Amino acid sequence: VMSTDRRPPPSLHFGQVVIGPPGSGKTTYCQGMQDFLTQLGRKVVVVNMDPANEGLPYSCAVDVSELVTLDDVMEGLSLGPNGGLLYCMEYVEANLDWLENKLKEHRDCYFLFDCPGQVELYTHQNSVKNIFSQLAKWNFRLAAVHLVDSHYCADPAKFISVLCTSLSTMLHVELPHVNLLSKMDLIEQYGKLAFNLDFYTEVMDLTYLLDHLAADPFFKKFKMLNEKLAEVIQDYSLVSFLPLNVQDKESMIQVLRAVDKANGCCFGNLEERNLQAMMSAAVGADFQFSTKSTLGVQERYLHTGERTVEEEMMDL
């Protein structure tokens, strides 16, 4: 006799894991996204996963500092900040039951995980990756939101380095990924961009950047290495960026569309979705972020002079 006991399917929890180098604006992003989502009517829970994060500007529902703090580890085990942070994340991985019990207290919520800023946690160390994998087993549908400072675009060498880090992170973390150029209002703080903004957001032909690098005597001797790095990035063809200014509502809308598409929230049950919204997500939630939108961001934050960068370089 077949059993007629049909249990309801386990509920899905949607959210974002916010990662990126130190100082890239992760905590500011979590605060801004929490306020933005609350205005949209979503019930938001922010989870601080950084044991070194002190003086949080947002209301934190789950704080990993209650389990372990970087200061205690550094003092008790005589470790430096880097080794101490690695130990902290290994300790969290070993005590996932604590995290599970904390998360169970919050149902029907959208989660923001504010993660540590140490780069090696996302490029080759496995603790954070294993934590994300366990969250997936608990029916969390997460997208990785990777923030990098936009002003790195002004330096070709730093931008190629950012591309390598982003690609390595995407391959290691194994989550749907959205890369953001943060602090767009400061993009030209350290120099003008050599090309239009869409060159950097869409990661177009990097050979043009290599030509700029070759003009620098220091990087000229590394020409072949830089060419191979550019080939790796373009062969994978995975890395692209969205511009972000947390204080700009339009920017936050574009980012949220991309993230909702990545983690499947647009097909979930958190909000009422009409057929048109679901179809737009199916064909590409970022489709509306067209060249026109990119030009709008460029006009807002980039100061175009009468002379191009190439003309100024010729004078030099």
PDB file of N, CA and C in Angstrom, residues 132-166:
ATOM      1  N   PHE A 132      30.069  27.277   2.249  1.00  0.00           N
ATOM      2  CA  PHE A 132      29.068  27.577   1.216  1.00  0.00           C
ATOM      3  C   PHE A 132      28.396  26.301   0.724  1.00  0.00           C
ATOM      4  N   SER A 133      29.171  25.231   0.574  1.00  0.00           N
ATOM      5  CA  SER A 133      28.606  23.950   0.121  1.00  0.00           C
ATOM      6  C   SER A 133      27.597  23.413   1.131  1.00  0.00           C
ATOM      7  N   GLN A 134      27.906  23.573   2.411  1.00  0.00           N
ATOM      8  CA  GLN A 134      26.991  23.103   3.446  1.00  0.00           C
ATOM      9  C   GLN A 134      25.713  23.934   3.471  1.00  0.00           C
ATOM     10  N   LEU A 135      25.850  25.227   3.237  1.00  0.00           N
ATOM     11  CA  LEU A 135      24.665  26.088   3.160  1.00  0.00           C
ATOM     12  C   LEU A 135      23.751  25.636   2.026  1.00  0.00           C
ATOM     13  N   ALA A 136      24.343  25.207   0.915  1.00  0.00           N
ATOM     14  CA  ALA A 136      23.531  24.707  -0.204  1.00  0.00           C
ATOM     15  C   ALA A 136      22.767  23.445   0.203  1.00  0.00           C
ATOM     16  N   LYS A 137      23.383  22.600   1.021  1.00  0.00           N
ATOM     17  CA  LYS A 137      22.709  21.387   1.493  1.00  0.00           C
ATOM     18  C   LYS A 137      21.563  21.727   2.443  1.00  0.00           C
ATOM     19  N   TRP A 138      21.633  22.898   3.078  1.00  0.00           N
ATOM     20  CA  TRP A 138      20.547  23.354   3.952  1.00  0.00           C
ATOM     21  C   TRP A 138      19.495  24.134   3.159  1.00  0.00           C
ATOM     22  N   ASN A 139      19.476  23.963   1.851  1.00  0.00           N
ATOM     23  CA  ASN A 139      18.497  24.610   0.966  1.00  0.00           C
ATOM     24  C   ASN A 139      18.671  26.114   0.854  1.00  0.00           C
ATOM     25  N   PHE A 140      19.913  26.586   0.981  1.00  0.00           N
ATOM     26  CA  PHE A 140      20.202  27.981   0.689  1.00  0.00           C
ATOM     27  C   PHE A 140      20.596  28.090  -0.780  1.00  0.00           C
ATOM     28  N   ARG A 141      19.941  28.975  -1.491  1.00  0.00           N
ATOM     29  CA  ARG A 141      20.267  29.242  -2.892  1.00  0.00           C
ATOM     30  C   ARG A 141      20.981  30.587  -2.931  1.00  0.00           C
ATOM     31  N   LEU A 142      22.297  30.531  -3.065  1.00  0.00           N
ATOM     32  CA  LEU A 142      23.124  31.716  -2.893  1.00  0.00           C
ATOM     33  C   LEU A 142      23.833  32.093  -4.182  1.00  0.00           C
ATOM     34  N   ALA A 143      24.091  33.384  -4.329  1.00  0.00           N
ATOM     35  CA  ALA A 143      24.944  33.904  -5.387  1.00  0.00           C
ATOM     36  C   ALA A 143      26.102  34.642  -4.730  1.00  0.00           C
ATOM     37  N   ALA A 144      27.288  34.465  -5.284  1.00  0.00           N
ATOM     38  CA  ALA A 144      28.461  35.184  -4.776  1.00  0.00           C
ATOM     39  C   ALA A 144      28.504  36.567  -5.423  1.00  0.00           C
ATOM     40  N   VAL A 145      28.545  37.595  -4.593  1.00  0.00           N
ATOM     41  CA  VAL A 145      28.677  38.975  -5.073  1.00  0.00           C
ATOM     42  C   VAL A 145      30.090  39.428  -4.742  1.00  0.00           C
ATOM     43  N   HIS A 146      30.906  39.556  -5.784  1.00  0.00           N
ATOM     44  CA  HIS A 146      32.335  39.837  -5.614  1.00  0.00           C
ATOM     45  C   HIS A 146      32.612  41.301  -5.918  1.00  0.00           C
ATOM     46  N   LEU A 147      33.038  42.046  -4.907  1.00  0.00           N
ATOM     47  CA  LEU A 147      33.291  43.479  -5.057  1.00  0.00           C
ATOM     48  C   LEU A 147      34.785  43.745  -5.242  1.00  0.00           C
ATOM     49  N   VAL A 148      35.112  44.621  -6.192  1.00  0.00           N
ATOM     50  CA  VAL A 148      36.479  45.126  -6.344  1.00  0.00           C
ATOM     51  C   VAL A 148      36.402  46.630  -6.566  1.00  0.00           C
ATOM     52  N   ASP A 149      37.430  47.342  -6.135  1.00  0.00           N
ATOM     53  CA  ASP A 149      37.446  48.791  -6.274  1.00  0.00           C
ATOM     54  C   ASP A 149      37.497  49.188  -7.741  1.00  0.00           C
ATOM     55  N   SER A 150      36.614  50.096  -8.137  1.00  0.00           N
ATOM     56  CA  SER A 150      36.542  50.501  -9.541  1.00  0.00           C
ATOM     57  C   SER A 150      37.771  51.282  -9.980  1.00  0.00           C
ATOM     58  N   HIS A 151      38.460  51.946  -9.053  1.00  0.00           N
ATOM     59  CA  HIS A 151      39.590  52.773  -9.480  1.00  0.00           C
ATOM     60  C   HIS A 151      40.772  51.943  -9.995  1.00  0.00           C
ATOM     61  N   TYR A 152      40.722  50.608  -9.802  1.00  0.00           N
ATOM     62  CA  TYR A 152      41.757  49.758 -10.388  1.00  0.00           C
ATOM     63  C   TYR A 152      41.706  49.783 -11.916  1.00  0.00           C
ATOM     64  N   CYS A 153      40.582  50.198 -12.474  1.00  0.00           N
ATOM     65  CA  CYS A 153      40.469  50.279 -13.930  1.00  0.00           C
ATOM     66  C   CYS A 153      41.437  51.306 -14.516  1.00  0.00           C
ATOM     67  N   ALA A 154      41.807  52.288 -13.713  1.00  0.00           N
ATOM     68  CA  ALA A 154      42.689  53.341 -14.199  1.00  0.00           C
ATOM     69  C   ALA A 154      44.126  52.862 -14.367  1.00  0.00           C
ATOM     70  N   ASP A 155      44.472  51.707 -13.804  1.00  0.00           N
ATOM     71  CA  ASP A 155      45.826  51.156 -13.892  1.00  0.00           C
ATOM     72  C   ASP A 155      45.743  49.811 -14.615  1.00  0.00           C
ATOM     73  N   PRO A 156      46.248  49.704 -15.845  1.00  0.00           N
ATOM     74  CA  PRO A 156      46.125  48.451 -16.602  1.00  0.00           C
ATOM     75  C   PRO A 156      46.676  47.236 -15.869  1.00  0.00           C
ATOM     76  N   ALA A 157      47.810  47.391 -15.195  1.00  0.00           N
ATOM     77  CA  ALA A 157      48.410  46.256 -14.480  1.00  0.00           C
ATOM     78  C   ALA A 157      47.507  45.780 -13.350  1.00  0.00           C
ATOM     79  N   LYS A 158      46.968  46.726 -12.591  1.00  0.00           N
ATOM     80  CA  LYS A 158      46.078  46.360 -11.482  1.00  0.00           C
ATOM     81  C   LYS A 158      44.777  45.750 -12.003  1.00  0.00           C
ATOM     82  N   PHE A 159      44.289  46.249 -13.128  1.00  0.00           N
ATOM     83  CA  PHE A 159      43.044  45.708 -13.674  1.00  0.00           C
ATOM     84  C   PHE A 159      43.227  44.255 -14.120  1.00  0.00           C
ATOM     85  N   ILE A 160      44.339  43.945 -14.759  1.00  0.00           N
ATOM     86  CA  ILE A 160      44.609  42.558 -15.153  1.00  0.00           C
ATOM     87  C   ILE A 160      44.740  41.683 -13.917  1.00  0.00           C
ATOM     88  N   SER A 161      45.361  42.216 -12.859  1.00  0.00           N
ATOM     89  CA  SER A 161      45.461  41.475 -11.597  1.00  0.00           C
ATOM     90  C   SER A 161      44.077  41.208 -11.015  1.00  0.00           C
ATOM     91  N   VAL A 162      43.190  42.203 -11.071  1.00  0.00           N
ATOM     92  CA  VAL A 162      41.819  42.051 -10.592  1.00  0.00           C
ATOM     93  C   VAL A 162      41.086  40.985 -11.402  1.00  0.00           C
ATOM     94  N   LEU A 163      41.299  40.976 -12.707  1.00  0.00           N
ATOM     95  CA  LEU A 163      40.664  39.969 -13.562  1.00  0.00           C
ATOM     96  C   LEU A 163      41.117  38.563 -13.192  1.00  0.00           C
ATOM     97  N   CYS A 164      42.419  38.406 -12.923  1.00  0.00           N
ATOM     98  CA  CYS A 164      42.946  37.090 -12.540  1.00  0.00           C
ATOM     99  C   CYS A 164      42.352  36.637 -11.209  1.00  0.00           C
ATOM    100  N   THR A 165      42.288  37.550 -10.248  1.00  0.00           N
ATOM    101  CA  THR A 165      41.720  37.224  -8.938  1.00  0.00           C
ATOM    102  C   THR A 165      40.242  36.863  -9.057  1.00  0.00           C
ATOM    103  N   SER A 166      39.504  37.632  -9.853  1.00  0.00           N
ATOM    104  CA  SER A 166      38.071  37.370 -10.030  1.00  0.00           C
ATOM    105  C   SER A 166      37.839  36.015 -10.684  1.00  0.00           C
TER     106      SER A 166
END
